[in-house]
PDB file of C-alpha atoms in Angstrom:
ATOM      1  CA  VAL Q   1     328.773 101.184 145.678  1.00  0.00           C
ATOM      2  CA  ASP Q   2     326.519 101.042 148.708  1.00  0.00           C
ATOM      3  CA  HIS Q   3     326.009 104.679 149.593  1.00  0.00           C
ATOM      4  CA  GLY Q   4     325.670 108.213 148.256  1.00  0.00           C
ATOM      5  CA  VAL Q   5     327.693 108.295 145.085  1.00  0.00           C
ATOM      6  CA  ARG Q   6     327.816 106.031 142.101  1.00  0.00           C
ATOM      7  CA  LEU Q   7     330.635 106.156 139.584  1.00  0.00           C
ATOM      8  CA  ILE Q   8     328.946 106.085 136.239  1.00  0.00           C
ATOM      9  CA  ALA Q   9     332.090 105.057 134.401  1.00  0.00           C
ATOM     10  CA  ASP Q  10     332.240 101.819 136.378  1.00  0.00           C
ATOM     11  CA  MET Q  11     328.758 100.719 135.405  1.00  0.00           C
ATOM     12  CA  LYS Q  12     328.445  98.242 132.545  1.00  0.00           C
ATOM     13  CA  PHE Q  13     325.942  99.918 130.302  1.00  0.00           C
ATOM     14  CA  THR Q  14     324.838  97.051 128.119  1.00  0.00           C
ATOM     15  CA  THR Q  15     322.061  99.098 126.546  1.00  0.00           C
ATOM     16  CA  ALA Q  16     323.916 102.268 125.558  1.00  0.00           C
ATOM     17  CA  ILE Q  17     325.039 102.664 121.944  1.00  0.00           C
ATOM     18  CA  THR Q  18     327.845 105.140 121.455  1.00  0.00           C
ATOM     19  CA  GLY Q  19     326.709 108.439 120.012  1.00  0.00           C
ATOM     20  CA  LEU Q  20     323.282 107.133 118.982  1.00  0.00           C
ATOM     21  CA  LEU Q  21     320.376 109.532 119.073  1.00  0.00           C
ATOM     22  CA  VAL Q  22     317.490 107.616 120.603  1.00  0.00           C
ATOM     23  CA  GLY Q  23     314.927 110.379 120.805  1.00  0.00           C
ATOM     24  CA  THR Q  24     314.110 113.724 119.318  1.00  0.00           C
ATOM     25  CA  ALA Q  25     313.497 115.475 122.636  1.00  0.00           C
ATOM     26  CA  GLY Q  26     317.027 115.774 123.893  1.00  0.00           C
ATOM     27  CA  VAL Q  27     317.646 112.136 124.807  1.00  0.00           C
ATOM     28  CA  PHE Q  28     320.931 110.525 123.813  1.00  0.00           C
ATOM     29  CA  ALA Q  29     322.447 107.141 124.595  1.00  0.00           C
ATOM     30  CA  ALA Q  30     326.037 108.155 125.032  1.00  0.00           C
ATOM     31  CA  PRO Q  31     328.936 106.808 127.076  1.00  0.00           C
ATOM     32  CA  VAL Q  32     330.484 108.922 129.806  1.00  0.00           C
ATOM     33  CA  PRO Q  33     334.096 109.539 128.768  1.00  0.00           C
ATOM     34  CA  ALA Q  34     335.461 109.893 132.288  1.00  0.00           C
ATOM     35  CA  PRO Q  35     334.312 108.989 135.815  1.00  0.00           C
ATOM     36  CA  VAL Q  36     331.522 111.336 136.818  1.00  0.00           C
ATOM     37  CA  ALA Q  37     330.185 111.381 140.368  1.00  0.00           C
ATOM     38  CA  VAL Q  38     326.400 111.552 140.537  1.00  0.00           C
ATOM     39  CA  ALA Q  39     324.634 111.820 143.863  1.00  0.00           C
ATOM     40  CA  ASP Q  40     322.040 109.163 144.617  1.00  0.00           C
ATOM     41  CA  PRO Q  41     318.870 109.982 146.527  1.00  0.00           C
ATOM     42  CA  PRO Q  42     319.478 109.695 150.281  1.00  0.00           C
ATOM     43  CA  GLY Q  43     318.924 106.728 152.536  1.00  0.00           C
ATOM     44  CA  ILE Q  44     319.931 103.795 150.324  1.00  0.00           C
ATOM     45  CA  PRO Q  45     320.955 100.963 152.669  1.00  0.00           C
ATOM     46  CA  SER Q  46     323.944  98.711 152.198  1.00  0.00           C
ATOM     47  CA  ALA Q  47     323.301  95.304 150.671  1.00  0.00           C
ATOM     48  CA  THR Q  48     323.718  93.711 154.102  1.00  0.00           C
ATOM     49  CA  SER Q  49     321.219  96.093 155.681  1.00  0.00           C
ATOM     50  CA  ALA Q  50     318.829  95.614 152.772  1.00  0.00           C
ATOM     51  CA  ARG Q  51     318.854  91.846 153.275  1.00  0.00           C
ATOM     52  CA  THR Q  52     317.965  92.370 156.928  1.00  0.00           C
ATOM     53  CA  LEU Q  53     315.166  94.774 156.012  1.00  0.00           C
ATOM     54  CA  LEU Q  54     313.866  92.379 153.363  1.00  0.00           C
ATOM     55  CA  ALA Q  55     313.675  89.578 155.910  1.00  0.00           C
ATOM     56  CA  GLY Q  56     311.542  91.828 158.095  1.00  0.00           C
ATOM     57  CA  LEU Q  57     308.962  92.710 155.443  1.00  0.00           C
ATOM     58  CA  THR Q  58     305.561  91.053 155.637  1.00  0.00           C
ATOM     59  CA  VAL Q  59     304.792  88.754 152.717  1.00  0.00           C
ATOM     60  CA  ALA Q  60     301.157  88.944 151.658  1.00  0.00           C
ATOM     61  CA  ALA Q  61     299.002  88.703 148.569  1.00  0.00           C
ATOM     62  CA  ALA Q  62     298.586  91.965 146.697  1.00  0.00           C
ATOM     63  CA  GLY Q  63     295.450  93.910 147.493  1.00  0.00           C
ATOM     64  CA  SER Q  64     292.837  95.157 145.057  1.00  0.00           C
ATOM     65  CA  THR Q  65     293.257  98.144 142.747  1.00  0.00           C
ATOM     66  CA  ALA Q  66     289.484  98.543 142.439  1.00  0.00           C
ATOM     67  CA  ASP Q  67     289.379 101.795 144.415  1.00  0.00           C
ATOM     68  CA  TYR Q  68     292.800 103.084 143.398  1.00  0.00           C
ATOM     69  CA  ASP Q  69     293.139 106.483 141.792  1.00  0.00           C
ATOM     70  CA  ARG Q  70     296.400 108.338 141.308  1.00  0.00           C
ATOM     71  CA  SER Q  71     294.775 111.536 142.561  1.00  0.00           C
ATOM     72  CA  LEU Q  72     294.525 109.935 146.008  1.00  0.00           C
ATOM     73  CA  PHE Q  73     298.276 110.559 146.284  1.00  0.00           C
ATOM     74  CA  ARG Q  74     298.647 114.329 145.988  1.00  0.00           C
ATOM     75  CA  HIS Q  75     302.059 114.770 144.415  1.00  0.00           C
ATOM     76  CA  TRP Q  76     304.444 117.489 143.347  1.00  0.00           C
ATOM     77  CA  HIS Q  77     303.566 119.779 146.227  1.00  0.00           C
ATOM     78  CA  ILE Q  78     305.621 122.883 147.017  1.00  0.00           C
ATOM     79  CA  VAL Q  79     308.835 122.141 148.900  1.00  0.00           C
ATOM     80  CA  SER Q  80     310.490 125.544 149.098  1.00  0.00           C
ATOM     81  CA  GLY Q  81     309.630 128.912 147.555  1.00  0.00           C
ATOM     82  CA  THR Q  82     308.120 128.165 144.152  1.00  0.00           C
ATOM     83  CA  CYS Q  83     309.874 124.790 143.799  1.00  0.00           C
ATOM     84  CA  ASP Q  84     307.713 121.686 143.959  1.00  0.00           C
ATOM     85  CA  SER Q  85     309.020 118.205 144.675  1.00  0.00           C
ATOM     86  CA  ARG Q  86     309.447 117.350 140.976  1.00  0.00           C
ATOM     87  CA  GLU Q  87     311.523 120.459 140.348  1.00  0.00           C
ATOM     88  CA  THR Q  88     313.515 119.833 143.517  1.00  0.00           C
ATOM     89  CA  VAL Q  89     314.490 116.368 142.274  1.00  0.00           C
ATOM     90  CA  LEU Q  90     315.405 117.744 138.843  1.00  0.00           C
ATOM     91  CA  VAL Q  91     317.834 120.168 140.476  1.00  0.00           C
ATOM     92  CA  ARG Q  92     319.129 117.551 142.915  1.00  0.00           C
ATOM     93  CA  ASP Q  93     319.766 114.856 140.332  1.00  0.00           C
ATOM     94  CA  GLY Q  94     320.874 116.996 137.393  1.00  0.00           C
ATOM     95  CA  THR Q  95     324.234 118.428 136.384  1.00  0.00           C
ATOM     96  CA  GLY Q  96     324.640 122.126 135.585  1.00  0.00           C
ATOM     97  CA  VAL Q  97     320.951 122.813 136.135  1.00  0.00           C
ATOM     98  CA  SER Q  98     319.725 126.400 135.751  1.00  0.00           C
ATOM     99  CA  THR Q  99     316.170 127.402 136.626  1.00  0.00           C
ATOM    100  CA  ASP Q 100     313.907 130.354 135.928  1.00  0.00           C
ATOM    101  CA  SER Q 101     312.001 132.394 138.518  1.00  0.00           C
ATOM    102  CA  ALA Q 102     309.283 129.733 138.612  1.00  0.00           C
ATOM    103  CA  CYS Q 103     311.890 127.024 139.386  1.00  0.00           C
ATOM    104  CA  GLN Q 104     311.483 125.430 135.959  1.00  0.00           C
ATOM    105  CA  PRO Q 105     314.825 124.067 134.683  1.00  0.00           C
ATOM    106  CA  THR Q 106     316.012 125.978 131.629  1.00  0.00           C
ATOM    107  CA  SER Q 107     319.185 123.972 131.067  1.00  0.00           C
ATOM    108  CA  GLY Q 108     321.066 121.003 132.442  1.00  0.00           C
ATOM    109  CA  THR Q 109     321.712 117.323 131.859  1.00  0.00           C
ATOM    110  CA  TRP Q 110     320.293 114.315 133.638  1.00  0.00           C
ATOM    111  CA  PHE Q 111     321.708 110.813 133.731  1.00  0.00           C
ATOM    112  CA  SER Q 112     319.026 108.126 133.905  1.00  0.00           C
ATOM    113  CA  PRO Q 113     320.506 105.227 135.900  1.00  0.00           C
ATOM    114  CA  TYR Q 114     317.766 102.768 134.948  1.00  0.00           C
ATOM    115  CA  ASP Q 115     318.701 102.687 131.262  1.00  0.00           C
ATOM    116  CA  GLY Q 116     322.060 104.497 131.030  1.00  0.00           C
ATOM    117  CA  VAL Q 117     320.634 107.370 128.996  1.00  0.00           C
ATOM    118  CA  THR Q 118     321.696 111.015 129.258  1.00  0.00           C
ATOM    119  CA  VAL Q 119     318.838 113.496 128.870  1.00  0.00           C
ATOM    120  CA  THR Q 120     319.396 117.126 127.898  1.00  0.00           C
ATOM    121  CA  GLN Q 121     315.874 118.523 128.215  1.00  0.00           C
ATOM    122  CA  SER Q 122     313.910 118.456 131.464  1.00  0.00           C
ATOM    123  CA  SER Q 123     310.701 117.756 129.538  1.00  0.00           C
ATOM    124  CA  SER Q 124     312.173 114.352 128.667  1.00  0.00           C
ATOM    125  CA  VAL Q 125     312.813 113.532 132.329  1.00  0.00           C
ATOM    126  CA  ASP Q 126     310.226 111.794 134.508  1.00  0.00           C
ATOM    127  CA  ILE Q 127     310.381 111.612 138.280  1.00  0.00           C
ATOM    128  CA  ASP Q 128     309.865 107.958 139.080  1.00  0.00           C
ATOM    129  CA  HIS Q 129     308.342 106.792 142.327  1.00  0.00           C
ATOM    130  CA  MET Q 130     310.649 103.906 143.210  1.00  0.00           C
ATOM    131  CA  VAL Q 131     307.666 102.115 144.727  1.00  0.00           C
ATOM    132  CA  PRO Q 132     304.858 103.170 142.376  1.00  0.00           C
ATOM    133  CA  LEU Q 133     301.761 104.727 143.864  1.00  0.00           C
ATOM    134  CA  ALA Q 134     299.551 101.905 142.598  1.00  0.00           C
ATOM    135  CA  ASN Q 135     301.891  99.309 144.081  1.00  0.00           C
ATOM    136  CA  ALA Q 136     301.854 101.122 147.406  1.00  0.00           C
ATOM    137  CA  TRP Q 137     298.058 101.101 147.290  1.00  0.00           C
ATOM    138  CA  ILE Q 138     297.864  97.313 146.986  1.00  0.00           C
ATOM    139  CA  SER Q 139     300.609  96.903 149.596  1.00  0.00           C
ATOM    140  CA  GLY Q 140     298.953  98.796 152.427  1.00  0.00           C
ATOM    141  CA  ALA Q 141     298.507 102.427 151.396  1.00  0.00           C
ATOM    142  CA  SER Q 142     294.789 101.926 150.749  1.00  0.00           C
ATOM    143  CA  THR Q 143     294.276 102.266 154.511  1.00  0.00           C
ATOM    144  CA  TRP Q 144     296.427 105.380 154.918  1.00  0.00           C
ATOM    145  CA  THR Q 145     295.257 108.897 155.572  1.00  0.00           C
ATOM    146  CA  ALA Q 146     295.405 111.407 152.732  1.00  0.00           C
ATOM    147  CA  ALA Q 147     298.274 113.165 154.514  1.00  0.00           C
ATOM    148  CA  ARG Q 148     300.358 109.988 154.676  1.00  0.00           C
ATOM    149  CA  ARG Q 149     299.747 109.242 151.010  1.00  0.00           C
ATOM    150  CA  GLU Q 150     300.833 112.776 150.131  1.00  0.00           C
ATOM    151  CA  ALA Q 151     303.990 112.411 152.219  1.00  0.00           C
ATOM    152  CA  PHE Q 152     304.776 109.148 150.419  1.00  0.00           C
ATOM    153  CA  ALA Q 153     304.262 110.647 146.966  1.00  0.00           C
ATOM    154  CA  ASN Q 154     306.618 113.555 147.700  1.00  0.00           C
ATOM    155  CA  ASP Q 155     309.194 111.878 149.952  1.00  0.00           C
ATOM    156  CA  LEU Q 156     312.618 113.465 149.510  1.00  0.00           C
ATOM    157  CA  SER Q 157     314.054 111.945 152.689  1.00  0.00           C
ATOM    158  CA  GLY Q 158     314.698 108.503 151.199  1.00  0.00           C
ATOM    159  CA  PRO Q 159     315.243 106.764 147.854  1.00  0.00           C
ATOM    160  CA  GLN Q 160     311.660 107.102 146.649  1.00  0.00           C
ATOM    161  CA  LEU Q 161     312.013 109.774 143.932  1.00  0.00           C
ATOM    162  CA  TRP Q 162     314.408 109.333 140.982  1.00  0.00           C
ATOM    163  CA  ALA Q 163     315.002 111.428 137.869  1.00  0.00           C
ATOM    164  CA  VAL Q 164     314.938 109.000 134.933  1.00  0.00           C
ATOM    165  CA  SER Q 165     314.238 109.052 131.220  1.00  0.00           C
ATOM    166  CA  ALA Q 166     310.552 109.297 130.390  1.00  0.00           C
ATOM    167  CA  SER Q 167     310.741 106.175 128.246  1.00  0.00           C
ATOM    168  CA  THR Q 168     312.102 103.917 130.974  1.00  0.00           C
ATOM    169  CA  ASN Q 169     309.683 105.278 133.565  1.00  0.00           C
ATOM    170  CA  ARG Q 170     306.763 104.519 131.299  1.00  0.00           C
ATOM    171  CA  SER Q 171     308.194 101.099 130.528  1.00  0.00           C
ATOM    172  CA  LYS Q 172     308.223 100.367 134.254  1.00  0.00           C
ATOM    173  CA  GLY Q 173     304.737 101.710 134.903  1.00  0.00           C
ATOM    174  CA  ASP Q 174     303.429 100.436 138.227  1.00  0.00           C
ATOM    175  CA  ARG Q 175     305.157  97.064 138.032  1.00  0.00           C
ATOM    176  CA  SER Q 176     307.006  95.474 140.934  1.00  0.00           C
ATOM    177  CA  PRO Q 177     310.524  93.953 140.644  1.00  0.00           C
ATOM    178  CA  ASP Q 178     309.187  90.502 139.763  1.00  0.00           C
ATOM    179  CA  LEU Q 179     307.642  92.025 136.635  1.00  0.00           C
ATOM    180  CA  TRP Q 180     310.167  94.737 135.734  1.00  0.00           C
ATOM    181  CA  SER Q 181     313.809  95.510 136.474  1.00  0.00           C
ATOM    182  CA  PRO Q 182     316.162  98.216 135.176  1.00  0.00           C
ATOM    183  CA  PRO Q 183     317.673  97.487 131.742  1.00  0.00           C
ATOM    184  CA  VAL Q 184     321.107  98.400 133.141  1.00  0.00           C
ATOM    185  CA  THR Q 185     321.912  95.220 135.028  1.00  0.00           C
ATOM    186  CA  ALA Q 186     324.657  96.907 137.051  1.00  0.00           C
ATOM    187  CA  PHE Q 187     322.016  99.155 138.630  1.00  0.00           C
ATOM    188  CA  ARG Q 188     319.762  96.362 139.863  1.00  0.00           C
ATOM    189  CA  CYS Q 189     321.575  96.079 143.180  1.00  0.00           C
ATOM    190  CA  THR Q 190     320.911  99.761 143.926  1.00  0.00           C
ATOM    191  CA  TYR Q 191     317.350  99.410 142.660  1.00  0.00           C
ATOM    192  CA  ALA Q 192     316.589  96.512 144.994  1.00  0.00           C
ATOM    193  CA  ARG Q 193     318.172  98.235 147.990  1.00  0.00           C
ATOM    194  CA  SER Q 194     316.127 101.356 147.312  1.00  0.00           C
ATOM    195  CA  TRP Q 195     312.854  99.469 146.795  1.00  0.00           C
ATOM    196  CA  ILE Q 196     313.341  97.533 150.023  1.00  0.00           C
ATOM    197  CA  GLN Q 197     314.149 100.693 151.984  1.00  0.00           C
ATOM    198  CA  VAL Q 198     310.968 102.418 150.837  1.00  0.00           C
ATOM    199  CA  LYS Q 199     308.792  99.394 151.551  1.00  0.00           C
ATOM    200  CA  SER Q 200     310.354  99.028 154.987  1.00  0.00           C
ATOM    201  CA  SER Q 201     310.065 102.732 155.839  1.00  0.00           C
ATOM    202  CA  TYR Q 202     306.348 102.703 155.120  1.00  0.00           C
ATOM    203  CA  SER Q 203     305.603  99.191 156.448  1.00  0.00           C
ATOM    204  CA  LEU Q 204     304.328  98.070 153.060  1.00  0.00           C
ATOM    205  CA  THR Q 205     303.929  94.396 152.263  1.00  0.00           C
ATOM    206  CA  ILE Q 206     305.585  92.423 149.476  1.00  0.00           C
ATOM    207  CA  THR Q 207     304.422  89.398 147.536  1.00  0.00           C
ATOM    208  CA  SER Q 208     306.312  86.123 147.480  1.00  0.00           C
ATOM    209  CA  ALA Q 209     307.313  86.696 143.844  1.00  0.00           C
ATOM    210  CA  GLU Q 210     308.494  90.198 144.720  1.00  0.00           C
ATOM    211  CA  ARG Q 211     310.669  88.846 147.529  1.00  0.00           C
ATOM    212  CA  THR Q 212     312.230  86.272 145.207  1.00  0.00           C
ATOM    213  CA  ALA Q 213     313.042  88.927 142.613  1.00  0.00           C
ATOM    214  CA  LEU Q 214     314.517  91.294 145.204  1.00  0.00           C
ATOM    215  CA  THR Q 215     316.668  88.507 146.622  1.00  0.00           C
ATOM    216  CA  SER Q 216     317.965  87.764 143.138  1.00  0.00           C
ATOM    217  CA  MET Q 217     318.804  91.429 142.569  1.00  0.00           C
ATOM    218  CA  LEU Q 218     320.606  91.655 145.908  1.00  0.00           C
ATOM    219  CA  ASN Q 219     322.717  88.696 144.854  1.00  0.00           C
ATOM    220  CA  THR Q 220     324.224  90.928 142.149  1.00  0.00           C
ATOM    221  CA  CYS Q 221     325.583  93.376 144.730  1.00  0.00           C
TER     222      CYS Q 221
END
């Protein structure tokens, strides 16, 4: 699927074990019994477009993390009313989400496409930056203004922010596709297309190893 909606039932979840409780904080690895449409973040290019964008990215050695600090990317700012960007993504990507007056989700379920896990408590959901802040820093963001870094860290206009299980987000850390890829192999095509779109949108560089890994992922599309 190249745009907008993925059919969960069609994905080959090699890591999910039927009915197995994998966490004590509302995280279950469970199959979806029927096709369920889940909206992707916006702006994911087709595989063909992603290949074109990839060819246009500048290949360069990674920069230094010596001066990097996560606080340089102000994130989870207010988007509307009392809702910050994290809460906005939780509502956008969840199913049956209810919130309180402070915009905190009080109920709902979230499907984590990276690892095929369904999460039933928002506290067990992380909002992943598709291109991690540290990776952006060593790819060009070290020269940005504070305002541009803030826009990057809260970007809802493209496929930069994803609701995923806390465990898989922390497994990924700040690693690029040559060092980490989603456990659900069927999602790697979407992952690569999203990563490339973000890098292209912000004119960030990629390493040679990163380009090789992204090309390999696109070949699964």
